[in-house]
Structure formats: structure tokens, C-alpha cells
Tab-separated table of C-alpha atoms in Angstrom:
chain	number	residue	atom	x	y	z
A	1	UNK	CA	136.090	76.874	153.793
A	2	UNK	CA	136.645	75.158	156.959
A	3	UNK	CA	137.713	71.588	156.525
A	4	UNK	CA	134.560	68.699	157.459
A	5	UNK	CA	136.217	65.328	159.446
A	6	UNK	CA	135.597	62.444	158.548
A	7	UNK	CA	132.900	61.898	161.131
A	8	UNK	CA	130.902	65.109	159.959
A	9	UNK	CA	131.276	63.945	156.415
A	10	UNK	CA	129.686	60.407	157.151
A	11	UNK	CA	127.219	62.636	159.944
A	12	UNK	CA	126.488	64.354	156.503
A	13	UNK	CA	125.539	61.554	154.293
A	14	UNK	CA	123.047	59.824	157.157
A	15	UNK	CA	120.485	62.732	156.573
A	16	UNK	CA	120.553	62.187	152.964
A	17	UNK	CA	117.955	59.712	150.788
A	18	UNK	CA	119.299	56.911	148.704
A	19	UNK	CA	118.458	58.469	145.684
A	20	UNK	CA	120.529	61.798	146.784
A	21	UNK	CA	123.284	59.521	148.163
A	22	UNK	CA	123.301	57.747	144.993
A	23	UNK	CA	123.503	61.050	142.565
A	24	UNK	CA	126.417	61.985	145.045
A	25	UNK	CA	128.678	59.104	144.235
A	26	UNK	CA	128.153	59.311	140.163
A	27	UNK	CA	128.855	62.921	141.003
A	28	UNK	CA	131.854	62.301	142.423
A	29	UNK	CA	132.989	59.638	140.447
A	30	UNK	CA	132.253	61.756	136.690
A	31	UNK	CA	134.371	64.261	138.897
A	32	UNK	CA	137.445	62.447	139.793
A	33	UNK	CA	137.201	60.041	137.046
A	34	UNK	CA	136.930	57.273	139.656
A	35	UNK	CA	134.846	54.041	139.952
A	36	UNK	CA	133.312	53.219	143.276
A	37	UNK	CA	133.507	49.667	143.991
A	38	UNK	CA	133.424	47.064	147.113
A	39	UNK	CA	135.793	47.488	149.175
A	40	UNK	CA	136.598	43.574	150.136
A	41	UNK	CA	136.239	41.013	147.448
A	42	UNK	CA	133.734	38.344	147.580
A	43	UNK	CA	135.167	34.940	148.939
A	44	UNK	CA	134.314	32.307	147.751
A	45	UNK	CA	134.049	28.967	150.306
A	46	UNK	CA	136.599	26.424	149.755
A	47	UNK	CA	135.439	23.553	148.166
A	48	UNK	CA	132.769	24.993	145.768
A	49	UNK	CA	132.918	23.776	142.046
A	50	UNK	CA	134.421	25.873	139.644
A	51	UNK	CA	131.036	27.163	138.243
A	52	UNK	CA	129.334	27.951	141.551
A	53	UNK	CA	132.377	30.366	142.194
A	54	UNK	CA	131.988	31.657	138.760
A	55	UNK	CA	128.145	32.051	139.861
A	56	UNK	CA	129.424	33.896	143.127
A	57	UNK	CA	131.735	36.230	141.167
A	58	UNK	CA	128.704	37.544	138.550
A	59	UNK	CA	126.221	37.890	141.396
A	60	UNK	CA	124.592	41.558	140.836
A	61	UNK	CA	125.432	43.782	143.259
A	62	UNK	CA	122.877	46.696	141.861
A	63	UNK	CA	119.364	46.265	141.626
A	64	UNK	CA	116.724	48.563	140.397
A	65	UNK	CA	113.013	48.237	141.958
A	66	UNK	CA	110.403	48.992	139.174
A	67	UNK	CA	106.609	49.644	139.588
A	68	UNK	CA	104.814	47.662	137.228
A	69	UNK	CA	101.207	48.826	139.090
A	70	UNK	CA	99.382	50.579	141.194
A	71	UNK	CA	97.193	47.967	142.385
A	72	UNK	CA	93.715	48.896	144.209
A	73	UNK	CA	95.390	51.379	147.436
A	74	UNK	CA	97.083	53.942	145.342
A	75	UNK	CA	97.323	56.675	147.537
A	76	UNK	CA	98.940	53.851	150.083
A	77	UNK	CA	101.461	52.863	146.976
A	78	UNK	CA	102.091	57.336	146.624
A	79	UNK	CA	102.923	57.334	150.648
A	80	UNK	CA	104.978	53.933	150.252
A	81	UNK	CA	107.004	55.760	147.226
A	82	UNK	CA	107.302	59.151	148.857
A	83	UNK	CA	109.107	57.249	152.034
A	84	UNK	CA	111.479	55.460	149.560
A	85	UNK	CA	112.410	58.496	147.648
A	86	UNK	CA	112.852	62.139	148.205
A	87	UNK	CA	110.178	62.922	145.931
A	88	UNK	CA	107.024	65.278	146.655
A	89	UNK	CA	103.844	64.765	146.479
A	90	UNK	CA	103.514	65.900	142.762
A	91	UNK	CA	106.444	63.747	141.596
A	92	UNK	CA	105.738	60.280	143.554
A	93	UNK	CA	101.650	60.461	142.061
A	94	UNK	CA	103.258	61.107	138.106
A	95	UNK	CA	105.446	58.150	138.932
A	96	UNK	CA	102.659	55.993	140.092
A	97	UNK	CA	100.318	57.083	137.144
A	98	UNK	CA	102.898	56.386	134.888
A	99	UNK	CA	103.923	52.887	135.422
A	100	UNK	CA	106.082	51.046	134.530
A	101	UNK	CA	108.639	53.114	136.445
A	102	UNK	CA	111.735	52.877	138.274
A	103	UNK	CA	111.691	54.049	142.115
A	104	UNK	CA	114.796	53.226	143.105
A	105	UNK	CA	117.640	52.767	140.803
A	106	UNK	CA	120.931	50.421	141.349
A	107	UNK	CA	120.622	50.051	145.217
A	108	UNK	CA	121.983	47.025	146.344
A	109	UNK	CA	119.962	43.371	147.285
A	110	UNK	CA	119.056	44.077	150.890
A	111	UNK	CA	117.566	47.995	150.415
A	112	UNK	CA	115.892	46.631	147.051
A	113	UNK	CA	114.436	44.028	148.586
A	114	UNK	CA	112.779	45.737	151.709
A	115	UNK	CA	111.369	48.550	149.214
A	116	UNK	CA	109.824	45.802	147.454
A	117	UNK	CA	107.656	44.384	150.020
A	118	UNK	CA	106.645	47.469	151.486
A	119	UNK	CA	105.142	48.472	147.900
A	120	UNK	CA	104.238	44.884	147.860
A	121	UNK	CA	102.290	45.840	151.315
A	122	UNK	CA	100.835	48.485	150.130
A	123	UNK	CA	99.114	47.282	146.920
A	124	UNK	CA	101.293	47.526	144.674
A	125	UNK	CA	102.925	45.274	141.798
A	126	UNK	CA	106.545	45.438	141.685
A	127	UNK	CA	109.704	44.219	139.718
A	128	UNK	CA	113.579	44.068	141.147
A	129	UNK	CA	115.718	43.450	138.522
């Protein structure tokens, strides 16, 4: 097997969902007994009381977006989900019937956040927690 570079690697994991990118790295990680984790620390500005940096340092880094509810648009909430996940058509209407469910799992602030308005835009009720 030919050896990828580093540049087709990353090339690699562009075409890839969240969700698939995310069952990658526990892959990998149950496979090299490893531990992803940030690669710089979080800095605290000097100056800050002692418990706002011990607020800084617990800050959650994963967040899981849950659908509490359809709303009124469902099939708009089923298109919304099917464009956050790599689910099909099938899989993304179960989810939606069967709320409360997760549709994306430990993601970080910024991508949780984004799919939260855009079910939030479509109709939906949703949860990041």
C-alpha cells in the first residue's frame, strides 16, 4: 500500500461529515490507546481572579446538539438534519419522529452552535448541552 502525505491525508478528511470524522478519531484513539486533545492550552489573561481562570480551565470543549421537537415544518427540520449528518432519508425522519435525539454528538462550541440555529430556522426545538 502506497504511502498517503500528509496533504492527501488532511485532502481525505475534508470530504468526510462530522459524524464520520468524529467515529474516525475514537477509532483511532481505541486503536492506539491514545487521547486526542487540544493541541495549545487555553491562556488565561493576566490579571483575571483566581476563579474566573478556574472558570476558563472547565469550559466544555464538546457539545452535543439534541432535538427536543419537530416543530410545525418537519420535512424542513428532516432536510436541516440530513445536511448536518450523513444520514439518509430513512434515518434523519426516525430521528426526527423520535425526539428527543441527539444529531450531532461532542462537536465543539462553534459547529454546535451553527447546527442549532439552522434547526432553530427550520422549525425546530433544540438543546446544546
Amino acid at each position: 500500500m502506497a504511502k498517503l502525505t500528509q496533504d492527501e491525508l488532511l485532502a481525505q478528511f475534508e470530504e468526510m461529515t462530522l459524524i464520520e470524522l468524529s467515529e474516525f478519531v475514537k477509532a483511532f484513539e481505541e486503536k492506539f490507546d491514545v487521547t486526542a486533545a487540544a493541541a495549545a492550552p487555553v491562556v488565561v489573561a493576566g490579571g483575571a481572579a483566581g476563579g474566573a481562570a478556574a472558570e476558563a480551565a472547565e469550559e466544555k470543549d464538546e457539545f452535543d446538539v439534541i432535538l427536543t421537537g419537530a416543530g410545525d415544518k418537519k420535512i424542513q427540520v428532516i432536510k436541516v438534519v440530513r445536511e448536518l449528518t450523513s444520514l439518509g432519508l430513512k434515518e434523519a425522519k426516525d430521528l426526527v419522529d423520535g425526539t428527543p435525539k441527539p444529531v450531532l454528538e461532542k462537536v465543539n462550541k462553534e459547529t454546535a452552535e451553527k447546527a442549532a440555529e439552522s434547526l432553530k430556522g427550520a422549525g425546530a426545538s433544540v438543546e446544546v448541552k
